[in-house]
mmCIF file of C-alpha atoms in Angstrom:
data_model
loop_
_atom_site.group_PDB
_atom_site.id
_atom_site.type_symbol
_atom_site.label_atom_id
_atom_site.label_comp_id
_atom_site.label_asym_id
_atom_site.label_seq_id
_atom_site.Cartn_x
_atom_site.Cartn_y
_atom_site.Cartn_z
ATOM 1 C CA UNK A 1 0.000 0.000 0.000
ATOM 2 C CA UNK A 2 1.845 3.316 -1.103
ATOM 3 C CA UNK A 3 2.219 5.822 1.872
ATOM 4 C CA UNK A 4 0.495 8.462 -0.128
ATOM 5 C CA UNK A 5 -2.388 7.265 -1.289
ATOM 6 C CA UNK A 6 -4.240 4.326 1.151
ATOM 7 C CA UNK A 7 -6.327 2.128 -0.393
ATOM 8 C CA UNK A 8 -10.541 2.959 -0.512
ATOM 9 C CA UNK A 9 -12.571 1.212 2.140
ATOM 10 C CA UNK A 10 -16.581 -0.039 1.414
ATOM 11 C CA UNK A 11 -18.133 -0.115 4.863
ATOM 12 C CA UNK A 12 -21.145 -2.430 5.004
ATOM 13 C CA UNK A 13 -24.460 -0.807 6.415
ATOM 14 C CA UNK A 14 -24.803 1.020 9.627
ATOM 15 C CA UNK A 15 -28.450 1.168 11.271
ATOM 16 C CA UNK A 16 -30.872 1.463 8.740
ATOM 17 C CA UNK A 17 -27.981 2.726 6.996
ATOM 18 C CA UNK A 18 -26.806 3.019 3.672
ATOM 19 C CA UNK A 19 -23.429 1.426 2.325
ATOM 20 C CA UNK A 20 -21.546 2.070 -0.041
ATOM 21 C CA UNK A 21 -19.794 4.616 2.155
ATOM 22 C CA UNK A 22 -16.265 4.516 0.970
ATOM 23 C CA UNK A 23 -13.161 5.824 2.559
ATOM 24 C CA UNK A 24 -9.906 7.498 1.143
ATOM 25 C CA UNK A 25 -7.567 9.798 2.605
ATOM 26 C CA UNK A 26 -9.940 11.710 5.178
ATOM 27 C CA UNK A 27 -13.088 9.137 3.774
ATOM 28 C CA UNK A 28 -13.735 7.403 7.467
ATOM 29 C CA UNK A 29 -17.385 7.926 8.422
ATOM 30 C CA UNK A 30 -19.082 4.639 8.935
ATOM 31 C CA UNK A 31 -22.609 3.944 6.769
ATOM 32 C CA UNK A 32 -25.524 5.138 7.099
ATOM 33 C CA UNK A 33 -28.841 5.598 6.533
ATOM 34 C CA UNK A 34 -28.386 7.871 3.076
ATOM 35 C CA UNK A 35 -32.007 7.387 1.152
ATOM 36 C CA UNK A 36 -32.780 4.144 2.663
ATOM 37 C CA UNK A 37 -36.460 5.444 3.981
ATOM 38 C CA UNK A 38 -38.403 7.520 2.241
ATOM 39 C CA UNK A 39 -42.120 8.132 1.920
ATOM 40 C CA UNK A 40 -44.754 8.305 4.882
ATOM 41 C CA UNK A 41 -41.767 7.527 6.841
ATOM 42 C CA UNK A 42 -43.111 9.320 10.066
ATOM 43 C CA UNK A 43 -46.266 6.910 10.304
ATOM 44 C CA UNK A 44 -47.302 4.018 12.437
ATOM 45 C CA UNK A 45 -46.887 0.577 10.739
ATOM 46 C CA UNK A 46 -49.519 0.382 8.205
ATOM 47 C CA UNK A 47 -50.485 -3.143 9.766
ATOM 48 C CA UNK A 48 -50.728 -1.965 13.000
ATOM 49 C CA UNK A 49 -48.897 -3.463 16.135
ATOM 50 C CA UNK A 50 -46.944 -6.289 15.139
ATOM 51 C CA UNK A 51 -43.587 -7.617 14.030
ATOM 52 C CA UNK A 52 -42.404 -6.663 10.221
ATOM 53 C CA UNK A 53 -39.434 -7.642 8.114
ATOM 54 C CA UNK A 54 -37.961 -4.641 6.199
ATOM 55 C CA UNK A 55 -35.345 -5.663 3.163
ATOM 56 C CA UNK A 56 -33.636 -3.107 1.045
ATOM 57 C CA UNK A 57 -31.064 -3.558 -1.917
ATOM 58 C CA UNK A 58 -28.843 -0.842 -2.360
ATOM 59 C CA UNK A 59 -26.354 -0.963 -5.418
ATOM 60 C CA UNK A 60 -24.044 2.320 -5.364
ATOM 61 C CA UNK A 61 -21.587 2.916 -7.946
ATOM 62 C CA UNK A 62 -19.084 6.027 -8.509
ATOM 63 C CA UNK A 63 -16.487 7.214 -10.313
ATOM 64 C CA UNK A 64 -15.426 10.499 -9.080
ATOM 65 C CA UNK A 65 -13.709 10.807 -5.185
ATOM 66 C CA UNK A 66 -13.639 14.212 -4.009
ATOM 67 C CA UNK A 67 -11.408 15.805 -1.535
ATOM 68 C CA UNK A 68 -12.360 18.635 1.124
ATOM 69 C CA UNK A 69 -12.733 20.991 -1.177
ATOM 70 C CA UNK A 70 -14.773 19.013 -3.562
ATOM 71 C CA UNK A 71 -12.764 18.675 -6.487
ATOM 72 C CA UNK A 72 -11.730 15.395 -7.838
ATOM 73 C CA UNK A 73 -8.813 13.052 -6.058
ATOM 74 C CA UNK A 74 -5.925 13.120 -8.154
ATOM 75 C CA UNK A 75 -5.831 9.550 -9.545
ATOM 76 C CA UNK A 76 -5.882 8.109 -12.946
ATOM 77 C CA UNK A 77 -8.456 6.031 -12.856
ATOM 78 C CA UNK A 78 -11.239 4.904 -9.763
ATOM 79 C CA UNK A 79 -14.394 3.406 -9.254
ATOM 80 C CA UNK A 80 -16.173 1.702 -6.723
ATOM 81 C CA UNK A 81 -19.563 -0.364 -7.028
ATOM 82 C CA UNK A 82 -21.054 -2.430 -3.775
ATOM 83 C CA UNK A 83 -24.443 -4.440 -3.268
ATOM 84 C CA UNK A 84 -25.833 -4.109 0.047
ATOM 85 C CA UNK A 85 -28.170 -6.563 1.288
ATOM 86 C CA UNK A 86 -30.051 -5.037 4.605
ATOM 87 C CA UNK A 87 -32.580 -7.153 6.592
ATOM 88 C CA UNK A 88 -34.130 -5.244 9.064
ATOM 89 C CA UNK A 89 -36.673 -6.956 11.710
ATOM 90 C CA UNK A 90 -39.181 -4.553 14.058
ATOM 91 C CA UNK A 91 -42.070 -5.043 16.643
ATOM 92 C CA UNK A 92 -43.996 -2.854 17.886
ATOM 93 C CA UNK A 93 -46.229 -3.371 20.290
ATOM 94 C CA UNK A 94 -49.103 -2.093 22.191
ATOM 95 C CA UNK A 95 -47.672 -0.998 25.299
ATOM 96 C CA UNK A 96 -47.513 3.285 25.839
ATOM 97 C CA UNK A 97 -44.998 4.924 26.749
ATOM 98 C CA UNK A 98 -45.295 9.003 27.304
ATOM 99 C CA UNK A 99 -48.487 8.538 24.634
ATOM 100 C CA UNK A 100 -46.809 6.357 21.769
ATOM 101 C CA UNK A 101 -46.168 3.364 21.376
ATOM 102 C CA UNK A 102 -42.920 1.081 22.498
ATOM 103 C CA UNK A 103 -41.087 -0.899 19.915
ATOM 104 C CA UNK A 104 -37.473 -2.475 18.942
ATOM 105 C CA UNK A 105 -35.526 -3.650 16.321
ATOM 106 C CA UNK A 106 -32.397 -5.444 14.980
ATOM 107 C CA UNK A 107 -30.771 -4.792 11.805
ATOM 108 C CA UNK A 108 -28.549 -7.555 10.255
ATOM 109 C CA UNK A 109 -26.391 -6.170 7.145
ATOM 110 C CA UNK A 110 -24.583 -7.468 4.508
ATOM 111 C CA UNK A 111 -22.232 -6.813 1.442
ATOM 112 C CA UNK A 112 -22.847 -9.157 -1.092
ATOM 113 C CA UNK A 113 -20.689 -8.130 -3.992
ATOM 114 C CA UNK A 114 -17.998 -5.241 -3.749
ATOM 115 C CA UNK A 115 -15.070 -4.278 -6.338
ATOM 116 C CA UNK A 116 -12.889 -0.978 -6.071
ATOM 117 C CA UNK A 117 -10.223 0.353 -8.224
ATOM 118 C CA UNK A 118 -8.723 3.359 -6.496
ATOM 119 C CA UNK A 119 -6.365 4.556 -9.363
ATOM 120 C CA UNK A 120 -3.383 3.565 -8.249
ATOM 121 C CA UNK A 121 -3.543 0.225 -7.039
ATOM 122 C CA UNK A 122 -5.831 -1.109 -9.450
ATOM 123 C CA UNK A 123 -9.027 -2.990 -8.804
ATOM 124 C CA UNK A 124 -9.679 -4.646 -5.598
ATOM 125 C CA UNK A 125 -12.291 -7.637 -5.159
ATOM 126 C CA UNK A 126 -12.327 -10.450 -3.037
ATOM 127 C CA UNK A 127 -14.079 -12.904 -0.641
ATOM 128 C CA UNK A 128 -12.835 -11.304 2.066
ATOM 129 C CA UNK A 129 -14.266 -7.824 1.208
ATOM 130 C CA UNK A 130 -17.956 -9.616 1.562
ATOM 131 C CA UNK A 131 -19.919 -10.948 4.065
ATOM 132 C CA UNK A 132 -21.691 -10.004 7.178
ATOM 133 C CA UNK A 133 -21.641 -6.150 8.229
ATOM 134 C CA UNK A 134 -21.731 -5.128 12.180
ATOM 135 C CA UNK A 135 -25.519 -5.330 13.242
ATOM 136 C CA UNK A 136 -27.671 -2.873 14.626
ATOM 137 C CA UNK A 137 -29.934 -2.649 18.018
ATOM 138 C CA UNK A 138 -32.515 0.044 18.135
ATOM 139 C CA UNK A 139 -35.827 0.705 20.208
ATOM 140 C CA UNK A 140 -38.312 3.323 19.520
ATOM 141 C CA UNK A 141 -41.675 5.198 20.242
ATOM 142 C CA UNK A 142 -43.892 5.563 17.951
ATOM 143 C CA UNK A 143 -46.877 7.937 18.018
ATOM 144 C CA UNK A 144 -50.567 7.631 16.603
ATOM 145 C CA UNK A 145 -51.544 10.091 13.571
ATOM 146 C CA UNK A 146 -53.221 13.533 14.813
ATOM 147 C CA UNK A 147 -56.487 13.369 13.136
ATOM 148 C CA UNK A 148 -58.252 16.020 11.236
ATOM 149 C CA UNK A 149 -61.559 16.026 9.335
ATOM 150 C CA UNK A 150 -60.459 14.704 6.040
ATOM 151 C CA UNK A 151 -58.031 12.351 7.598
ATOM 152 C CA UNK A 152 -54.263 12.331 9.400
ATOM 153 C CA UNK A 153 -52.180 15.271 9.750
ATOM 154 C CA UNK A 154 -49.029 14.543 11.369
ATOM 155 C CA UNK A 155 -47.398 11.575 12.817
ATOM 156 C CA UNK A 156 -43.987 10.782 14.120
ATOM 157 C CA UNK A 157 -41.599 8.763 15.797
ATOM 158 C CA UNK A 158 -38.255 8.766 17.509
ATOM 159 C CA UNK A 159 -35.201 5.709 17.948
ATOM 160 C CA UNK A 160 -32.193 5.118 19.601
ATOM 161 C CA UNK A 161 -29.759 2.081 17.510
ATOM 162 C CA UNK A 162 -26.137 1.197 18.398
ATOM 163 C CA UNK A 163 -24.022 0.027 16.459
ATOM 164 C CA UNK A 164 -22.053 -3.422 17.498
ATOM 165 C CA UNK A 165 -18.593 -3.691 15.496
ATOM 166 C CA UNK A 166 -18.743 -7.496 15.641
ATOM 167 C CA UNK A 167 -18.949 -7.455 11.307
ATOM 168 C CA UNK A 168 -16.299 -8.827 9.488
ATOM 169 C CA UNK A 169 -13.136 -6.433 8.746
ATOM 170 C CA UNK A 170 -9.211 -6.737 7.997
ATOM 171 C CA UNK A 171 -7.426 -3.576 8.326
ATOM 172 C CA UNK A 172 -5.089 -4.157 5.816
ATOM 173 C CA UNK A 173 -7.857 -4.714 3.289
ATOM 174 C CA UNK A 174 -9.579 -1.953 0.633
ATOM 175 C CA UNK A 175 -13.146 -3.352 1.479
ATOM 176 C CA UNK A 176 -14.564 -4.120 4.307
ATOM 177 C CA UNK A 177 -18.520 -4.936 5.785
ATOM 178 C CA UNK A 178 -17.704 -4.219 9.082
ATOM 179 C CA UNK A 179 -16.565 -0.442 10.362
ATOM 180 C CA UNK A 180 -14.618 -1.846 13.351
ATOM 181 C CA UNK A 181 -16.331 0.508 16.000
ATOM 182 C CA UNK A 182 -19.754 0.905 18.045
ATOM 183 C CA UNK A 183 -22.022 3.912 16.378
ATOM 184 C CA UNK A 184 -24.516 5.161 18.545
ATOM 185 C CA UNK A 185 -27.325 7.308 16.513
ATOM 186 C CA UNK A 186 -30.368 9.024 17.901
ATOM 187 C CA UNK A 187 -33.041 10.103 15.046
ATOM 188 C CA UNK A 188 -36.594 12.038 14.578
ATOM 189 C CA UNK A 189 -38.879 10.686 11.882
ATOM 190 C CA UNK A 190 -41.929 12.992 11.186
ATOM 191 C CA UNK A 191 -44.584 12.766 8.516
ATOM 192 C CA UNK A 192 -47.039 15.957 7.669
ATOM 193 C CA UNK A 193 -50.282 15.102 5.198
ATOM 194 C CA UNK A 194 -50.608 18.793 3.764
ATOM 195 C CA UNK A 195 -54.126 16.765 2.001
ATOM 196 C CA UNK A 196 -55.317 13.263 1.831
ATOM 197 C CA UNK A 197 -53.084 12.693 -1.116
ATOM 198 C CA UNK A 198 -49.683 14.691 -0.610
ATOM 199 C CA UNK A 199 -47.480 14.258 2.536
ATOM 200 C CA UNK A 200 -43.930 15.039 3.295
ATOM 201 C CA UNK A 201 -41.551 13.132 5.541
ATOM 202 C CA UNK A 202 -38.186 13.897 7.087
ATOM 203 C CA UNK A 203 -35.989 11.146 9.276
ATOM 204 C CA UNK A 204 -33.283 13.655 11.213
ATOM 205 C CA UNK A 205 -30.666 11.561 12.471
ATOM 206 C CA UNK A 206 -27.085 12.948 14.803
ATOM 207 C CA UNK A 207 -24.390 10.040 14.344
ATOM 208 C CA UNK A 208 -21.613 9.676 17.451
ATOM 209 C CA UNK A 209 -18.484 7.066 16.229
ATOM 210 C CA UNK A 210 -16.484 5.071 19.097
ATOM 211 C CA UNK A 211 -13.059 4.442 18.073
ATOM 212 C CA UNK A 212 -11.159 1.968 15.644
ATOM 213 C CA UNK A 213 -8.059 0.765 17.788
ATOM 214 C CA UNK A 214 -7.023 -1.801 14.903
ATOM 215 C CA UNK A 215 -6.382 0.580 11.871
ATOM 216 C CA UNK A 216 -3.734 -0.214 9.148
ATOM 217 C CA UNK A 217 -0.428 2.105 10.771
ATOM 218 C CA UNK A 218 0.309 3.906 7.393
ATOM 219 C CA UNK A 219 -3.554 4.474 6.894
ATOM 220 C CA UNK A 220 -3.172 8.166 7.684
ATOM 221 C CA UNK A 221 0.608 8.390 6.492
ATOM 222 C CA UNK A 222 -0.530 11.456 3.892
ATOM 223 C CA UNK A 223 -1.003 13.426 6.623
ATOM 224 C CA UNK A 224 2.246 13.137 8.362
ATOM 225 C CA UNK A 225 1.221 10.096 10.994
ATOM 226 C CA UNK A 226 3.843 7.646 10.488
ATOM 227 C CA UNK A 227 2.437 5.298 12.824
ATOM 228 C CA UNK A 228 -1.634 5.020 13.103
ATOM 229 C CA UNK A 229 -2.975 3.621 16.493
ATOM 230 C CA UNK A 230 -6.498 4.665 16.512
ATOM 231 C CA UNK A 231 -8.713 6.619 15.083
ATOM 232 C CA UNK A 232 -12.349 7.807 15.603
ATOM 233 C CA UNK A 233 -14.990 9.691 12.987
ATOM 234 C CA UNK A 234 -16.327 12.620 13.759
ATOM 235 C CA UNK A 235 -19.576 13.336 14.653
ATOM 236 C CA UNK A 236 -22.161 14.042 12.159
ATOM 237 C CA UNK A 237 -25.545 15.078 11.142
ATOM 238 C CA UNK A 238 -27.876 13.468 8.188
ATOM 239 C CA UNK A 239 -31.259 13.707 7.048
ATOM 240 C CA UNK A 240 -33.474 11.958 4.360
ATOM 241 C CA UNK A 241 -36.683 14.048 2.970
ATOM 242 C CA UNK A 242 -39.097 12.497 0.646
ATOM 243 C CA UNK A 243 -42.300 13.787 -0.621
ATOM 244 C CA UNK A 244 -45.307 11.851 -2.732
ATOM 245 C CA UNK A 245 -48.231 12.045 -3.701
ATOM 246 C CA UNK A 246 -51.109 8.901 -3.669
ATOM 247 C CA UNK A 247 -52.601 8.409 -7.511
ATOM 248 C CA UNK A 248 -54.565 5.398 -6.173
ATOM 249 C CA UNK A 249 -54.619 3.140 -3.231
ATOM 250 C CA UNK A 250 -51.758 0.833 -4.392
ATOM 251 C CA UNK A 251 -49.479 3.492 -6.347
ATOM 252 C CA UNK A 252 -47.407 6.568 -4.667
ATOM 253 C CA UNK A 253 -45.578 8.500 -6.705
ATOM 254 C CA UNK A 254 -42.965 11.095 -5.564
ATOM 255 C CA UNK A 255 -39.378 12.841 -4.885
ATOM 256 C CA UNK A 256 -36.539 11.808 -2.132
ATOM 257 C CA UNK A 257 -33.067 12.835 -1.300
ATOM 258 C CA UNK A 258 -30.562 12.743 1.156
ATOM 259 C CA UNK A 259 -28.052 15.020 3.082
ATOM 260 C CA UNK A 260 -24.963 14.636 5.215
ATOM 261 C CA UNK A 261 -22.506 16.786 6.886
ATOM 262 C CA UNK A 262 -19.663 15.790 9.347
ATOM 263 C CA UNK A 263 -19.484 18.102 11.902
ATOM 264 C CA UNK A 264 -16.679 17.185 14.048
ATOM 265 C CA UNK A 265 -13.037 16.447 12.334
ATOM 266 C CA UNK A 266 -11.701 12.624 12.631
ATOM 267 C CA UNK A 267 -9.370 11.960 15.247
ATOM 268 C CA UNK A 268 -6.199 9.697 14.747
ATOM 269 C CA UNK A 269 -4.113 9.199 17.910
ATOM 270 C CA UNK A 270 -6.642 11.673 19.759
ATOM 271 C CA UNK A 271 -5.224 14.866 17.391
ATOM 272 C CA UNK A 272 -7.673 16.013 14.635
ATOM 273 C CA UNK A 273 -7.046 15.872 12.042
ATOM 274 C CA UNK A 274 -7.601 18.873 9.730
ATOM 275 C CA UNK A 275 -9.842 19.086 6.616
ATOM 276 C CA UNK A 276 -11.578 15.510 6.905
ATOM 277 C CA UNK A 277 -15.412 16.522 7.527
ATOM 278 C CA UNK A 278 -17.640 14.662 4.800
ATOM 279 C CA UNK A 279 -20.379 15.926 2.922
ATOM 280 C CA UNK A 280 -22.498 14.709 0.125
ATOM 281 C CA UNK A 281 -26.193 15.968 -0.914
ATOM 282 C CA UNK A 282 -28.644 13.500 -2.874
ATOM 283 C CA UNK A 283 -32.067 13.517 -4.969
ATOM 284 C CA UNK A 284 -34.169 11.714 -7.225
ATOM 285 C CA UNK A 285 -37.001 10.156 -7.979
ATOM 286 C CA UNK A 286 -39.234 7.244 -6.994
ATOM 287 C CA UNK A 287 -42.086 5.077 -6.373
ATOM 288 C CA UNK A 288 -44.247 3.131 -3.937
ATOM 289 C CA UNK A 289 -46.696 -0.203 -4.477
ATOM 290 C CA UNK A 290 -48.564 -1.524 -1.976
ATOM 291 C CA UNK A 291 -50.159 -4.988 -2.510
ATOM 292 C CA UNK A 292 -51.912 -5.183 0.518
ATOM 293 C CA UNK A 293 -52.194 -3.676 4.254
ATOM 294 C CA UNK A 294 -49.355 -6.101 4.785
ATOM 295 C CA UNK A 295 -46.581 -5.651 1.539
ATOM 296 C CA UNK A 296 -45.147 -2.395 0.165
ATOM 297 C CA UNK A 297 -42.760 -2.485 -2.443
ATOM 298 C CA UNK A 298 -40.573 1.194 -2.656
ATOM 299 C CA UNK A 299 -37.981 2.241 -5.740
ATOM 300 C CA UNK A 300 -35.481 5.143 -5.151
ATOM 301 C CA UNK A 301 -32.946 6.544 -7.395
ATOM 302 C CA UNK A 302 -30.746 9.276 -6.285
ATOM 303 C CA UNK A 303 -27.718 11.416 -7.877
ATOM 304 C CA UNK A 304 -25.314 12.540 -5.740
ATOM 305 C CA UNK A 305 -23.992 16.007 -5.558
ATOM 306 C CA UNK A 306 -21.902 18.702 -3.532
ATOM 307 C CA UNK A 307 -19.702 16.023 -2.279
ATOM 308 C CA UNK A 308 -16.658 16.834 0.325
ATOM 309 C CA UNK A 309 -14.313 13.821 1.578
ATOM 310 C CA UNK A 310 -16.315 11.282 -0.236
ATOM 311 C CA UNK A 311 -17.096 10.004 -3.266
ATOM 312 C CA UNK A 312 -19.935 11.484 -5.888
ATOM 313 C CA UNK A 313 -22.223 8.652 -7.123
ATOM 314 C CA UNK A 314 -25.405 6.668 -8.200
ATOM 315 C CA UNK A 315 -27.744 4.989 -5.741
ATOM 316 C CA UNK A 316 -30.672 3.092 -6.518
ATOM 317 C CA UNK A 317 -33.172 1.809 -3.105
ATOM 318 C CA UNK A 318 -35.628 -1.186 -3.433
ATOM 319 C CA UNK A 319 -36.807 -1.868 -0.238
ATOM 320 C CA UNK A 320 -39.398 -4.461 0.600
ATOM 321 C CA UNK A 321 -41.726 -4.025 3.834
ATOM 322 C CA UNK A 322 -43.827 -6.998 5.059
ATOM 323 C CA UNK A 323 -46.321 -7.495 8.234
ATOM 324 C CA UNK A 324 -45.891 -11.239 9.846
ATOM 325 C CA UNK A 325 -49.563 -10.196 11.722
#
């Protein structure tokens, strides 16, 4: 690995995360939840109380890395592309708590197919750059819609998740599913129905990062640290926004994005270090089926835009939502 240029990380999925998070030079924010939920996110279950298994597929491909200032990384040639594979499994139940309702849930991610070619080492892809990501424990409360005369007007819900770095990872490779360090992430999920057929949600999430003690030692070498021992993201905010609007009972059709912004500089060796906050800004299109009370089917496509720190990129959601009551 040259001392200039460390090889790009994938980082499988962080709670209800998005992947495809990759790392270069100052790139060391774990995934997250970048487009991942989308419309009506703010409501109860549509089922009701009950437990619910929540799949998304999240293929993310790019070709340009940016650096702090959001111009391109000076290398010949890169790419990355990685399949995430999320299963996400909730209850909630009927049991109040300050007015809404309790619930919990366990995330269980996965990379199933990753390749990166950073430009100067050439393409990386292997077995060991798969697999099982760190998993996710969360609980939540959930209120009930506030009810008007033609229907709901606002709903909402808030969750704690941590993060358990028990995923697979090798610090000396350029991919890796798990991040290496606990995450703990607090986030507000709100839905407003401004008539029976439009809404607009919003899922606000702040992002703390524990530290990585096993990192490659020349991993931050650009910078001047000879000799890595630790090092710990900063802290960030991120937010996904969505709005749609219901052309009959089964089809929703609307507009999502995404935003991100690091707002605390990484830390290697407990120093700083200076210029690394990420930032990336997302939108696009998409759709939602329902089949039934019980089974949604959602589509998302977002471009990526205004990146800092990170790379600039294609991401396309299909998540699956189905009601075991």
């Amino acid at each position: 690995m040259s001392k200039n240029f460390p090889a790009l990380r994938a980082l499988a999925l962080g709670v209800c995360a998005s992947l495809a998070s990759t790392a270069a030079s100052a790139y060391e924010l774990p995934s997250i939840n970048l487009g991942l939920t989308t419309f009506v996110d703010g409501a109860p279950p549509p089922a009701g109380p009950g437990f619910y298994l929540m799949s998304y597929l999240q293929p993310y491909s790019a070709d340009h890395f940016k650096d702090s200032k959001g111009k391109d990384l000076p290398f010949p040639k890169s790419d990355v592309r990685v399949v995430p594979l999320i299963n996400q499994f909730v209850y909630q139940s009927n049991y109040s708590v300050a007015g809404a309702q309790l619930g919990g849930m366990l995330l269980l991610p996965a990379v199933l197919s990753a390749s990166l070619d950073d430009g100067v080492h050439g393409a990386i892809l292997g077995k060991t750059g798969t697999g099982m990501g760190d998993p996710v424990l969360g609980a939540f409360l959930q209120w009930n819609p506030i009810m008007g005369e033609r229907g709901p007007l606002f709903s909402h819900r808030v969750e704690l998740d941590v993060t358990l770095p028990v995923g697979e990872y090798d610090r000396t490779l350029g991919l890796n599913p798990g991040a290496h360090h606990t995450s703990v992430e607090a986030y507000w999920s709100g839905t407003w129905w401004a008539s029976p057929r439009w809404t607009v949600s919003s899922r606000v999430f702040y992002l703390w990062n524990g530290k990585n003690s096993d990192p490659l030692a020349t991993r931050f070498a650009q910078y001047g640290i000879t000799e890595a021992h630790n090092f710990q993201p900063g802290q960030a905010m991120h937010a996904n926004f969505a709005a749609d609007y219901t052309l009959t009972p089964q089809w929703r059709v609307g507009l999502a994005g995404y935003w991100l912004q690091q707002l605390t500089e990484t830390k290697v060796n407990g120093e700083s270090l200076s210029g690394s906050k990420e930032r990336v800004v997302a939108f696009g299109p998409g759709v939602m089926y329902s089949f039934s009370a019980k089974d949604h089917l959602v589509f998302n496509h977002y471009t990526e835009t205004a990146a800092r720190n990170r790379p600039e990129g294609q991401r396309m959601t299909l998540r699956y939502i189905h009601a075991f009551n």
